CSV table of C-alpha atoms and ligand atoms in Angstrom, one decimal:
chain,number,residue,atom,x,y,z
V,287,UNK,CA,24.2,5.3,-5.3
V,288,UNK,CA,22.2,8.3,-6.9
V,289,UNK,CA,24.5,9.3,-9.5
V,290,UNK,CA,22.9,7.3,-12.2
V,291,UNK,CA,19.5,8.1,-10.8
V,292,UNK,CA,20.2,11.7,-11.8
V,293,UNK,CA,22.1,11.3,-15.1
V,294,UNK,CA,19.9,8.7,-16.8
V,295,UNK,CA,16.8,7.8,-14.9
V,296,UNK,CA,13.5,10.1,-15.3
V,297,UNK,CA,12.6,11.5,-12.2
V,298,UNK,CA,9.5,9.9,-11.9
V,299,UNK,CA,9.8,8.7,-8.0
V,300,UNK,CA,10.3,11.1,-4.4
V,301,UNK,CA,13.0,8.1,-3.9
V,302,UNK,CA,14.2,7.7,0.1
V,303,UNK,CA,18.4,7.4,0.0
V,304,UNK,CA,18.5,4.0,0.5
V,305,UNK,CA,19.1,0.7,-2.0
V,306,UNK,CA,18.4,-2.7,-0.6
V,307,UNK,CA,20.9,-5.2,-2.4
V,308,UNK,CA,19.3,-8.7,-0.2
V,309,UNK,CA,16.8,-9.7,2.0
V,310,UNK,CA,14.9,-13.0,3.7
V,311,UNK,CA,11.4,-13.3,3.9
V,312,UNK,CA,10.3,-9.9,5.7
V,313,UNK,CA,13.6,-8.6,6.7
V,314,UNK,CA,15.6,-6.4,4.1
V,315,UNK,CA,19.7,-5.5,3.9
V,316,UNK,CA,20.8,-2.4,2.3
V,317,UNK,CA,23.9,-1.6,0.5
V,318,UNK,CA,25.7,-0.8,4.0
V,319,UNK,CA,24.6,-3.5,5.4
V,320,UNK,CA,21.9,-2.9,7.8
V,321,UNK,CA,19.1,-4.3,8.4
V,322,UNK,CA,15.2,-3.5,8.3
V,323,UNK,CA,12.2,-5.3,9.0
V,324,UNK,CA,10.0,-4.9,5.8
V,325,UNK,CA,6.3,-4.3,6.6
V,326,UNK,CA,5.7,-2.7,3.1
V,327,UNK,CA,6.7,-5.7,0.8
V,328,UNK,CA,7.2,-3.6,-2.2
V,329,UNK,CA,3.8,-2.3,-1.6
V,330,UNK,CA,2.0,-5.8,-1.2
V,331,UNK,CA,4.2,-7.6,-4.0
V,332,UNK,CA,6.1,-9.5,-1.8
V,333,UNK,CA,3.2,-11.5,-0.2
V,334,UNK,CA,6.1,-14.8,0.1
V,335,UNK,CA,8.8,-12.6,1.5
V,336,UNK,CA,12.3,-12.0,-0.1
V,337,UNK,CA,14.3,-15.0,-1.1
V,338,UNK,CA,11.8,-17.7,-0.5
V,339,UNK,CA,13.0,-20.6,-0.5
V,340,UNK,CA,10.1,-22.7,-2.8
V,341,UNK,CA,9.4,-19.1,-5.1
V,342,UNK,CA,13.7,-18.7,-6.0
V,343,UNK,CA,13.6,-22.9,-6.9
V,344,UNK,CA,10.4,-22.7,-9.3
V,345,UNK,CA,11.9,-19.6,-11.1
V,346,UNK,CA,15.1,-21.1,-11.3
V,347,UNK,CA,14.1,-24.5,-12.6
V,348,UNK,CA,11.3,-22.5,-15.3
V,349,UNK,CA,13.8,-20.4,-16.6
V,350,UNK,CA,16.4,-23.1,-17.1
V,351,UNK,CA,13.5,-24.7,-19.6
V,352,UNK,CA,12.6,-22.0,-21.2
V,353,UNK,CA,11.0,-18.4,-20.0
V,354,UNK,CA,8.8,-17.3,-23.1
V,355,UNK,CA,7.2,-18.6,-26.2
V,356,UNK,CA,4.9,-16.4,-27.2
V,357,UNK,CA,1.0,-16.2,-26.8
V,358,UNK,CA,1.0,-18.0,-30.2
V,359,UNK,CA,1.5,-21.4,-29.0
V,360,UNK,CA,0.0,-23.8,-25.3
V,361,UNK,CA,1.7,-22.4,-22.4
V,362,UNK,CA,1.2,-25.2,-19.9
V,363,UNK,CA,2.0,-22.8,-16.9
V,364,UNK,CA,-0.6,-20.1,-18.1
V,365,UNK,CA,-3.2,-22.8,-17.9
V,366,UNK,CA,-2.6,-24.4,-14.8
V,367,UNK,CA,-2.4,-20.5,-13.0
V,368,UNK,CA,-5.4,-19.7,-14.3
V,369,UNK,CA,-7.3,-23.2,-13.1
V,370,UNK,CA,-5.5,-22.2,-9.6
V,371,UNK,CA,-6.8,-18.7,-9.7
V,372,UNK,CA,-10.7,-19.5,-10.4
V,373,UNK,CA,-10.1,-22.8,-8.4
V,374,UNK,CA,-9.0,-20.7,-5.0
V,375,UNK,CA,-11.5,-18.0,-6.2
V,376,UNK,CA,-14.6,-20.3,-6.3
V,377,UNK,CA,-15.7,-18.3,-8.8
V,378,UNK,CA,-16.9,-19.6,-12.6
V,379,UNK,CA,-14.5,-17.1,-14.3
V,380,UNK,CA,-11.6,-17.9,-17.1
V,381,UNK,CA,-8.7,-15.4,-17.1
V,382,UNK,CA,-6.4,-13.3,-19.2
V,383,UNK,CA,-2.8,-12.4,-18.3
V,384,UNK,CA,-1.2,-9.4,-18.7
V,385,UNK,CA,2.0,-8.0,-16.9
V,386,UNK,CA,0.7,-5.3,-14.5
V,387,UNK,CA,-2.6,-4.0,-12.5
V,388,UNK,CA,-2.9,-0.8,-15.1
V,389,UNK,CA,-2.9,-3.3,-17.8
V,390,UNK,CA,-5.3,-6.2,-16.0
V,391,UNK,CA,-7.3,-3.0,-15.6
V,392,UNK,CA,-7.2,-2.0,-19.3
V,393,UNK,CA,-8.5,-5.4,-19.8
V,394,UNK,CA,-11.5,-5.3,-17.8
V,395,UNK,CA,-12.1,-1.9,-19.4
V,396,UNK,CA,-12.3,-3.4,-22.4
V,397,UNK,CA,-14.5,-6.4,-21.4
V,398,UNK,CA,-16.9,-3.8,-20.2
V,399,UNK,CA,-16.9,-1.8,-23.7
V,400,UNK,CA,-17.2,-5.2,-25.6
V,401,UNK,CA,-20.0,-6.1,-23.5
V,402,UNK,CA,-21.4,-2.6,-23.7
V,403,UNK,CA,-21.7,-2.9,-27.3
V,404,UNK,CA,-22.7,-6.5,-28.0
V,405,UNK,CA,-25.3,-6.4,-25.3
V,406,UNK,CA,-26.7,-2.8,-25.2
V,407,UNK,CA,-29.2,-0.7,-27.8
V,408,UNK,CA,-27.8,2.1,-28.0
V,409,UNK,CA,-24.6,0.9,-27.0
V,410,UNK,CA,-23.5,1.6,-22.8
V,411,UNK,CA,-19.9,2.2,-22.9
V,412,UNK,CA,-19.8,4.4,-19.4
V,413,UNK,CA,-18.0,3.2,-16.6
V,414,UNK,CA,-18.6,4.6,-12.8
V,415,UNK,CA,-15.9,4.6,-9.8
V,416,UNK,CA,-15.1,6.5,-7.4
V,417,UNK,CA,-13.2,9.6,-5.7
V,418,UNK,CA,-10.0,8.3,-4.3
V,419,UNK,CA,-9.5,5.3,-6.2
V,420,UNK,CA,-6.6,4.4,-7.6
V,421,UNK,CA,-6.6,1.8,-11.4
V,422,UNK,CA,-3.2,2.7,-12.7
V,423,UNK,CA,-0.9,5.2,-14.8
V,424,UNK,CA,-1.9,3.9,-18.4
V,425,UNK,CA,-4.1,6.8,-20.0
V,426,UNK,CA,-7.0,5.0,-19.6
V,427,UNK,CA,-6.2,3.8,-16.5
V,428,UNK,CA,-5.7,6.9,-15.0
V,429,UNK,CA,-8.5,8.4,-16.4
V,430,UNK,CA,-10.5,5.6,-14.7
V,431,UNK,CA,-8.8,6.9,-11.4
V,432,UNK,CA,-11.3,9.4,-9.5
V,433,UNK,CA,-7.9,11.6,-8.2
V,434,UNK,CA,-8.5,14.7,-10.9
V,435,UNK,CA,-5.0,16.1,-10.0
V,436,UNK,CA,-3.2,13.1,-11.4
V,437,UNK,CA,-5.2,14.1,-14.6
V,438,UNK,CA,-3.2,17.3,-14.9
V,439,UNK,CA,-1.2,17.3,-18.2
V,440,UNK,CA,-2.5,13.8,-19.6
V,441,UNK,CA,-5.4,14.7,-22.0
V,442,UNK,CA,-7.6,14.4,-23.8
V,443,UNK,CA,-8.9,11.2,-21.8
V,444,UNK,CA,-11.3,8.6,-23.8
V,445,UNK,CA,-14.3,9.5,-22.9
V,446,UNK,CA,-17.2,7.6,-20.9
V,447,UNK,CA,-16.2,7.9,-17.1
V,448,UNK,CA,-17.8,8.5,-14.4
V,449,UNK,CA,-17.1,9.7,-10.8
V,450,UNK,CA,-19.0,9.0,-7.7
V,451,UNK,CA,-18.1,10.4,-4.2
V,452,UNK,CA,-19.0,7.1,-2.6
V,453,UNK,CA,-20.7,4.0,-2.8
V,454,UNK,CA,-24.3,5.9,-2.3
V,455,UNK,CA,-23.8,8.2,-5.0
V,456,UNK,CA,-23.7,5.3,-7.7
V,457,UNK,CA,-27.5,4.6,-8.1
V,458,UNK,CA,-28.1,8.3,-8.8
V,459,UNK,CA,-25.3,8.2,-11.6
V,460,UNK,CA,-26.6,5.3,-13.4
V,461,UNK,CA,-28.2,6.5,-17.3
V,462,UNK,CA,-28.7,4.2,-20.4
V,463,UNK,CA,-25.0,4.3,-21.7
V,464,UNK,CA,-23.9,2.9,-18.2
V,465,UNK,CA,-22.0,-0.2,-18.7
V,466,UNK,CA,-19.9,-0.8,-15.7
V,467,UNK,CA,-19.2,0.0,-12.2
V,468,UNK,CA,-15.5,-0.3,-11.1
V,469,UNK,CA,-14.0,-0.3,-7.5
V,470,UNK,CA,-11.5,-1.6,-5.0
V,471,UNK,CA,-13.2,-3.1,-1.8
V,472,UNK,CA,-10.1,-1.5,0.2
V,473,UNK,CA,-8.7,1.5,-1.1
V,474,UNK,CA,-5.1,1.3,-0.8
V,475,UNK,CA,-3.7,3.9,-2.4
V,476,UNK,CA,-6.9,5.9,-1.3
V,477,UNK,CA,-5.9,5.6,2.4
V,478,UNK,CA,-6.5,2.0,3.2
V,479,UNK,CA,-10.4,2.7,3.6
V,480,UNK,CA,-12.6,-0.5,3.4
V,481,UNK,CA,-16.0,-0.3,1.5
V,482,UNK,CA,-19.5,-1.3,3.8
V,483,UNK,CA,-20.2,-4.9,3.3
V,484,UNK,CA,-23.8,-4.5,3.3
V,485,UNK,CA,-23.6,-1.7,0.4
V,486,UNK,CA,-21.3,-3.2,-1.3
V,487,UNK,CA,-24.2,-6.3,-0.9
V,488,UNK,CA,-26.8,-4.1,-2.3
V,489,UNK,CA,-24.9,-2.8,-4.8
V,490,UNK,CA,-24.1,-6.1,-6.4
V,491,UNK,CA,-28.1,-6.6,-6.3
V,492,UNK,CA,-28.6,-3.0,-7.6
V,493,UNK,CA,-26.3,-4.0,-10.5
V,494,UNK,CA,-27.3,-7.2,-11.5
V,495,UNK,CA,-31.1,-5.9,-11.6
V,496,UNK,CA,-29.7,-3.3,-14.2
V,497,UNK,CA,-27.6,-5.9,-16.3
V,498,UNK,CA,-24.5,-3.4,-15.4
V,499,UNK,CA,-21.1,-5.0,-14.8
V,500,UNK,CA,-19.9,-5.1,-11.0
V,501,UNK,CA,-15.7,-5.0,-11.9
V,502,UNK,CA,-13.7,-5.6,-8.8
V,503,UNK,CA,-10.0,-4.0,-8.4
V,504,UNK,CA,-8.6,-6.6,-6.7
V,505,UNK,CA,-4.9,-5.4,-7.6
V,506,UNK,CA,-4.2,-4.9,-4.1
V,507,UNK,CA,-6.8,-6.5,-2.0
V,508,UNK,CA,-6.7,-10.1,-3.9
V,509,UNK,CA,-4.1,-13.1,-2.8
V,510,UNK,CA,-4.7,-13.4,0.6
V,511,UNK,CA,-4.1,-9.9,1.0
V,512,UNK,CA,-6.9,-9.4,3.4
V,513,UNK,CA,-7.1,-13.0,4.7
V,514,UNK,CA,-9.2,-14.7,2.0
V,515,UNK,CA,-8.3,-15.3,-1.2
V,516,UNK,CA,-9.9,-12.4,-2.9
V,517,UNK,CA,-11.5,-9.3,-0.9
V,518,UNK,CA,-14.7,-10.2,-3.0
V,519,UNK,CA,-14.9,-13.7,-1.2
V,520,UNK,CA,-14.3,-11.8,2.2
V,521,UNK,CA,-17.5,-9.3,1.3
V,522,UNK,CA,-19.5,-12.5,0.0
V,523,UNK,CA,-20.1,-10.9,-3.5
V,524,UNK,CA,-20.1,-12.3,-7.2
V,525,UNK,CA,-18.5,-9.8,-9.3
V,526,UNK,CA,-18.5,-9.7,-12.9
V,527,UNK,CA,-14.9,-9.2,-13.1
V,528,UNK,CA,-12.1,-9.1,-11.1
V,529,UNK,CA,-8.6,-7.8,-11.6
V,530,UNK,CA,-5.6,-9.3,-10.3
V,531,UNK,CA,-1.7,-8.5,-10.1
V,532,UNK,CA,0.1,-7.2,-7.1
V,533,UNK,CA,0.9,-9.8,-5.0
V,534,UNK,CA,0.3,-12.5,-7.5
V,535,UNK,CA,4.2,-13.4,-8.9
V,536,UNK,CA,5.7,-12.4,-5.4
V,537,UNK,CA,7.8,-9.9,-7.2
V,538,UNK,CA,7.9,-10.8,-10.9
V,539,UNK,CA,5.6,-8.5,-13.2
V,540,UNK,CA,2.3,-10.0,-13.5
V,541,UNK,CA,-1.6,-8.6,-13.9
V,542,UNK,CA,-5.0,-11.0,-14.8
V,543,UNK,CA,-8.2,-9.9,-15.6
V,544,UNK,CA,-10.9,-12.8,-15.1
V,545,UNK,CA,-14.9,-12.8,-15.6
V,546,UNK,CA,-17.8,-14.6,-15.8
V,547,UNK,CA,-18.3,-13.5,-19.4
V,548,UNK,CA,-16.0,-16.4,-20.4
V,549,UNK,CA,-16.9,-15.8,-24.2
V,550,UNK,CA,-16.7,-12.0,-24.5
V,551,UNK,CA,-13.3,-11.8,-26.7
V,552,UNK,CA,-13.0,-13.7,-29.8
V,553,UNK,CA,-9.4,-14.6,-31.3
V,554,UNK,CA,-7.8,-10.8,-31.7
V,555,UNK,CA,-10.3,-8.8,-29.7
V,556,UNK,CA,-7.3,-8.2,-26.9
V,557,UNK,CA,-3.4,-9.6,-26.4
V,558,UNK,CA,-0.3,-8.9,-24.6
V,559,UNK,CA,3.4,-10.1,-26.2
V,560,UNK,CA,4.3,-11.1,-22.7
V,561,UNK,CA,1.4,-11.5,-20.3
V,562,UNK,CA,1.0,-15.0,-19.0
V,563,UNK,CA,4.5,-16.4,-19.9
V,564,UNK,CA,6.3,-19.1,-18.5
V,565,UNK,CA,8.3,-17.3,-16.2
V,566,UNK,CA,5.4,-15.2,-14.4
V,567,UNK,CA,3.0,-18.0,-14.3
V,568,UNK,CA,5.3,-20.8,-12.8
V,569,UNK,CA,6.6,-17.9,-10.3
V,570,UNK,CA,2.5,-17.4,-9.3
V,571,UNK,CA,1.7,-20.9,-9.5
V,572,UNK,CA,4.2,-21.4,-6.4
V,573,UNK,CA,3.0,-18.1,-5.1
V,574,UNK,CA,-0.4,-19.3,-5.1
V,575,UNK,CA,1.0,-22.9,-3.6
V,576,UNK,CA,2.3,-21.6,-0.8
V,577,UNK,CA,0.0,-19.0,-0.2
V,578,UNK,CA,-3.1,-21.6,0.0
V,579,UNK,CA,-1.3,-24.1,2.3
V,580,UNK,CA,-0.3,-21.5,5.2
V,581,UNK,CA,-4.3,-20.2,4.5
V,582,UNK,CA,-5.5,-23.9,4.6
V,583,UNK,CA,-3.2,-24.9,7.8
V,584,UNK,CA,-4.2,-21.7,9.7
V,585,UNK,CA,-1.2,-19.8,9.8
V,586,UNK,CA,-2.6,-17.1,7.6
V,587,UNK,CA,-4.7,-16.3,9.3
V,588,UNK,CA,-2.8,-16.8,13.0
V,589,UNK,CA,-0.4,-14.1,11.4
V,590,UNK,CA,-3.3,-11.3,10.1
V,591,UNK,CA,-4.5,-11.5,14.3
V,592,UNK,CA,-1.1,-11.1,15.7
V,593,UNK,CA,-0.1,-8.7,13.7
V,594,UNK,CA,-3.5,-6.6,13.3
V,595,UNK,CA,-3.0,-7.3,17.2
V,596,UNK,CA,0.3,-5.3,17.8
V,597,UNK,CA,-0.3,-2.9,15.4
V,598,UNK,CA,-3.5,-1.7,17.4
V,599,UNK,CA,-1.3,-2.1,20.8
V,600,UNK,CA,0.9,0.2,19.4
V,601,UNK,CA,-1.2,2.9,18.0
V,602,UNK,CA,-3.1,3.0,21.9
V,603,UNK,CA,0.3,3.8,22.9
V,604,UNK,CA,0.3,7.0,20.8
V,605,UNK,CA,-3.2,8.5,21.0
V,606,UNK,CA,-1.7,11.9,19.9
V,607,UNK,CA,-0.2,10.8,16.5
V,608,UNK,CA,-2.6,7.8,15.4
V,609,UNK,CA,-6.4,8.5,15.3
V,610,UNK,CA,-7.9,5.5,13.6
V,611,UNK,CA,-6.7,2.4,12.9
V,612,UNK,CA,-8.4,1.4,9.5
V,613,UNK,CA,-8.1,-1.7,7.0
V,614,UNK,CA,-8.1,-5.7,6.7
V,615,UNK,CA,-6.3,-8.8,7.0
V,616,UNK,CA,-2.7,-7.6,6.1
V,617,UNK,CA,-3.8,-4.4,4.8
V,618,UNK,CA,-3.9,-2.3,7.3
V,619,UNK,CA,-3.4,1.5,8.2
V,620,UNK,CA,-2.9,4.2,11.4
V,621,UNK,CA,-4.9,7.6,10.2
V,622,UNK,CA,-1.7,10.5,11.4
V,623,UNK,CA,-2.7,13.2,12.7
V,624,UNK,CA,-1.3,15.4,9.9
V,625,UNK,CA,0.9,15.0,6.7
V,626,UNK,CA,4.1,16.4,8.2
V,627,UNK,CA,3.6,14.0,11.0
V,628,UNK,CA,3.2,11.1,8.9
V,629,UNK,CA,6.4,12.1,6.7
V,630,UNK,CA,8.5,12.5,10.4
V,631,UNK,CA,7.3,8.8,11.1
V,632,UNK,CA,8.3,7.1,8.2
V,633,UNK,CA,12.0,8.8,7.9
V,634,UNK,CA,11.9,8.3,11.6
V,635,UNK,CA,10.7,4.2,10.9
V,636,UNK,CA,13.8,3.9,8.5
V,637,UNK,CA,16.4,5.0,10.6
V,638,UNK,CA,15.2,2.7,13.7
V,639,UNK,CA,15.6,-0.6,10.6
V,640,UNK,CA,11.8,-0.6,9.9
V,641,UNK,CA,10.0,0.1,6.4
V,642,UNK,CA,6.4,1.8,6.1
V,643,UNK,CA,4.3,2.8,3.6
V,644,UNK,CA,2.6,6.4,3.1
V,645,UNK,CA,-1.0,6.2,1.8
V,646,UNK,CA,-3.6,9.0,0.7
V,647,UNK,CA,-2.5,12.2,2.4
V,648,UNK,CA,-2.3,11.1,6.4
V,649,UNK,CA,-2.3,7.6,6.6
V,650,UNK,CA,0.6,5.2,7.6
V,651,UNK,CA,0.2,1.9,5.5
V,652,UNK,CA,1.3,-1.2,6.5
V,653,UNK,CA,1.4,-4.5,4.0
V,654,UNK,CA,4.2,-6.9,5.2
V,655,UNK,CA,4.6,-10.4,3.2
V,656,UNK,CA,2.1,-12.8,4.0
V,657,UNK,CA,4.8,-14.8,5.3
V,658,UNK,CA,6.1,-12.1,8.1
V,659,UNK,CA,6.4,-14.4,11.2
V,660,UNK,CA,5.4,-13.7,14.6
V,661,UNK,CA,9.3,-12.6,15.6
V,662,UNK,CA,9.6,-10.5,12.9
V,663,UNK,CA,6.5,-8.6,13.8
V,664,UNK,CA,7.5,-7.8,17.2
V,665,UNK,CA,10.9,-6.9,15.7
V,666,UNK,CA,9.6,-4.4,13.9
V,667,UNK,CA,7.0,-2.9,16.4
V,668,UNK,CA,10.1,-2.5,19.1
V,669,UNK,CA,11.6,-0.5,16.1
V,670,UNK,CA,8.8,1.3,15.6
V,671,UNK,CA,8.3,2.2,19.4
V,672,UNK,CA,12.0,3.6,19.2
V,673,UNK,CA,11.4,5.3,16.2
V,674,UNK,CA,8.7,7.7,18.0
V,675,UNK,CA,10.5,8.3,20.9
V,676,UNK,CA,13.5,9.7,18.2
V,677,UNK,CA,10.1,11.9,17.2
I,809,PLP,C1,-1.1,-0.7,-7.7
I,809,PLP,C2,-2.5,-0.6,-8.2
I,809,PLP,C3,-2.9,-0.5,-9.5
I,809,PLP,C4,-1.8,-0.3,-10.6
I,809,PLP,O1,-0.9,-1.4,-10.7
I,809,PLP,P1,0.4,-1.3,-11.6
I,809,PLP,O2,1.0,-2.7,-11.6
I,809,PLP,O3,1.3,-0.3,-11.0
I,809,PLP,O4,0.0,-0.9,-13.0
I,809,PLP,C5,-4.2,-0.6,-9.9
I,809,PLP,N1,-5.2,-0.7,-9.0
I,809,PLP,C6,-4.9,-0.8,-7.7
I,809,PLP,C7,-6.0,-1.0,-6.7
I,809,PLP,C8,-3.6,-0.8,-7.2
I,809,PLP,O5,-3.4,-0.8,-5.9
C-alpha cells in the first residue's frame, strides 16, 4: 500500500495506513474491507456523500459529451453554475472559476489589487486577515495565511499583507494603501472558531464607510456547509467577494471567486486553462441541485440538529476529554483537552470504523456529507463511544 508512497510520491502528507478503495454516501470501505462511517468527507468535499446516485449519472453522462473545450469558447455548464451560485446566494455577484480554494483565493486577491489601483490615489493594494486563518498553499495564498510558521522556507512573499489578532484589531490596522479585508466566518482549519455576528455586522459597516473590500473565505463554510447556503447569508452580511470551492463539485476539483464588482477584469486581466469546464461545472450544478432540494424540503437542516444534537450528547459524556463544543451547521468541533489526547482519539476513532478530522492544535473536527442520514450518525457515535472506552 505504501510502497509507492515512499518511492515516488513527495512526502508532503502525515498519511494514516489506510486506503479507502469504495464508499456510499457517508460510509467508507477500505482495501480490507472494512467499514467506517465518514464524518470528515474528505474534509467538507464530499457534501453529497460517496457514490451518489444523481452526482455519478451527471458526471457520467457530461463526460460521455465532452469534458473540456477550453475557456476560449461558451461553456453552457459554466453559465448555468454560475446563475445557480448567485441565484442560491441572493447576492448580485457574477463569478469566475478556477480549480481549487488557493486559486479562487488568488482571484479575489487580484480583484482586490485591480480594484486597489483603478479606484485608489495613491494606489491601496494592502490586504488585512487574521491570526489563524487558513487561504491556501499558493505563495500568495499562504502568505495571505496569518500562521507565520507555514511561512518558513517560502520567501520572499509579495508584499502588502496584513495581520490582525482578531476581528477588533482590524479598525486600528486600517492606513491609506488598505484595500481589502479577507476572512473566513468559521475558521476551519483555525480550530472550527466562528466569528461574532454582530462584529462581523459592524465590520461590514466599518468597511463600506471606508470603500475597503469585505472578501469572504467561504472555501469551507459556503454550500450548505453551515446550514445556509453561504456562511455570509447565515451572518446576514453583503460581502464584496466571496470565494468558493470545497464542497462545491462533491469531490471533483473546483474553486469560484464571485463579486459585486461585476466589471473589474477586462478580457486578459485573469484566466485559468481548466477552471469552469464542463466536467466540474455539470458535477456542481447537480451538487448544487441536490443540495438546495434537501435545504428547501427541510431535511438539511433536520440533519445539522440531529447531528449537532448527538455530538453535544456525546461530548457531556466525556467532560474530561472535550471542553467546548464549538462551530455551525455541519461544521462543527469538540475543543480536547490536549494535543496528545486529540491524536489518541482519532487513531482510537479509526480502529472502532469511524473517521475524524484534527483541526488547529486541540480540536476534533467533524464535517460529514450533507447527506449523512440520521442512522449513520448514530452509527458512528456508538463507534465513537467504543473508541474512548479503547482510550
Ligand atoms: C481548504 C481551504 C483553502 C484552500 O483550498 P485548496 O483547495 O486546498 O487550495 C482555502 N481557504 C479555506 C478557508 C480552506 O478551508
Amino acid at each position: 500500500m505504501t510502497k509507492n508512497f515512499e518511492n515516488y510520491v513527495l512526502p508532503t502528507y502525515g498519511r494514516q495506513k489506510v486506503s479507502f478503495v469504495a464508499g456510499k454516501n457517508a460510509v467508507l470501505v477500505d482495501s480490507e474491507g472494512k467499514e467506517y462511517i465518514d464524518f470528515a468527507a474528505g474534509i467538507a468535499v464530499c457534501s453529497v456523500g460517496h457514490a451518489n446516485e444523481r452526482l455519478t449519472k451527471a458526471i457520467c453522462d457530461q463526460v460521455s459529451k465532452v469534458i473540456h473545450v477550453s475557456n476560449l469558447y461558451y461553456i453552457e455548464t459554466q453559465g448555468e453554475c454560475a446563475r445557480k451560485i448567485v441565484e442560491q446566494s441572493g447576492y448580485d455577484m457574477k463569478c469566475f472559476f478556477a480549480n481549487s480554494g488557493a486559486e479562487a483565493n488568488e482571484g479575489a486577491i487580484k480583484i482586490a489589487r485591480k480594484y486597489g489601483e483603478v479606484e485608489g490615489k495613491p494606489k491601496r493594494y494592502k490586504i488585512i486577515t487574521l491570526d489563524h486563518s487558513f487561504h491556501g498553499r499558493t505563495i500568495t495564498a499562504l502568505k495571505a495565511t496569518g500562521q507565520e510558521s507555514m511561512h518558513n522556507y517560502f520567501g520572499p512573499f509579495p508584499d502588502g499583507f496584513v495581520y490582525a489578532k482578531n476581528i477588533d484589531e482590524i479598525e486600528s490596522l486600517i492606513d491609506d494603501h488598505t484595500v481589502a479585508v479577507m476572512l473566513e466566518l468559521v475558521q476551519g482549519e483555525g480550530g472550527v472558531q466562528p466569528q461574532d455576528k454582530k462584529k462581523v455586522q459592524a465590520l461590514e459597516q466599518l468597511l463600506k464607510s471606508r470603500d475597503i473590500l469585505l472578501m469572504v473565505d467561504e472555501v469551507q463554510t459556503g454550500i450548505y456547509r453551515t446550514g445556509e447556503f453561504l456562511a455570509s447569508n447565515l451572518y446576514e452580511i453583503t460581502p464584496d467577494v466571496i470565494t468558493l470551492a470545497k464542497g462545491l463539485g462533491g469531490g471533483v476539483p473546483i474553486g469560484v471567486v464571485m463579486t459585486s464588482k461585476k466589471d473589474i477584469f477586462a478580457p486578459g486581466d485573469h484566466g485559468s486553462t481548466f477552471g469552469g469546464n464542463y466536467l466540474s461545472t455539470a458535477a456542481a450544478n447537480e451538487v448544487l441541485d441536490i443540495l438546495s432540494e434537501i435545504k428547501e424540503n427541510g431535511v438539511l437542516d433536520e440533519q445539522l440538529i440531529y447531528f449537532e444534537t448527538a455530538l453535544a450528547k456525546f461530548a457531556a459524556v466525556h467532560p474530561a476529554i472535550f471542553l467546548e463544543h464549538v462551530g455551525l451547521g455541519m461544521m462543527r468541533g469538540l475543543r480536547v483537552v490536549d494535543a496528545e489526547t486529540l491524536g489518541k482519539v482519532i487513531n482510537a476513532a479509526r480502529e472502532a470504523g469511524v473517521i475524524v478530522l484534527k483541526a488547529g492544535r486541540n480540536t476534533l473536527r467533524f464535517l460529514p456529507p450533507l447527506t449523512i442520514t440520521k442512522g449513520e450518525i448514530d452509527e458512528g457515535f456508538v463507534r465513537l463511544e467504543k473508541a474512548m472506552a479503547s482510550l
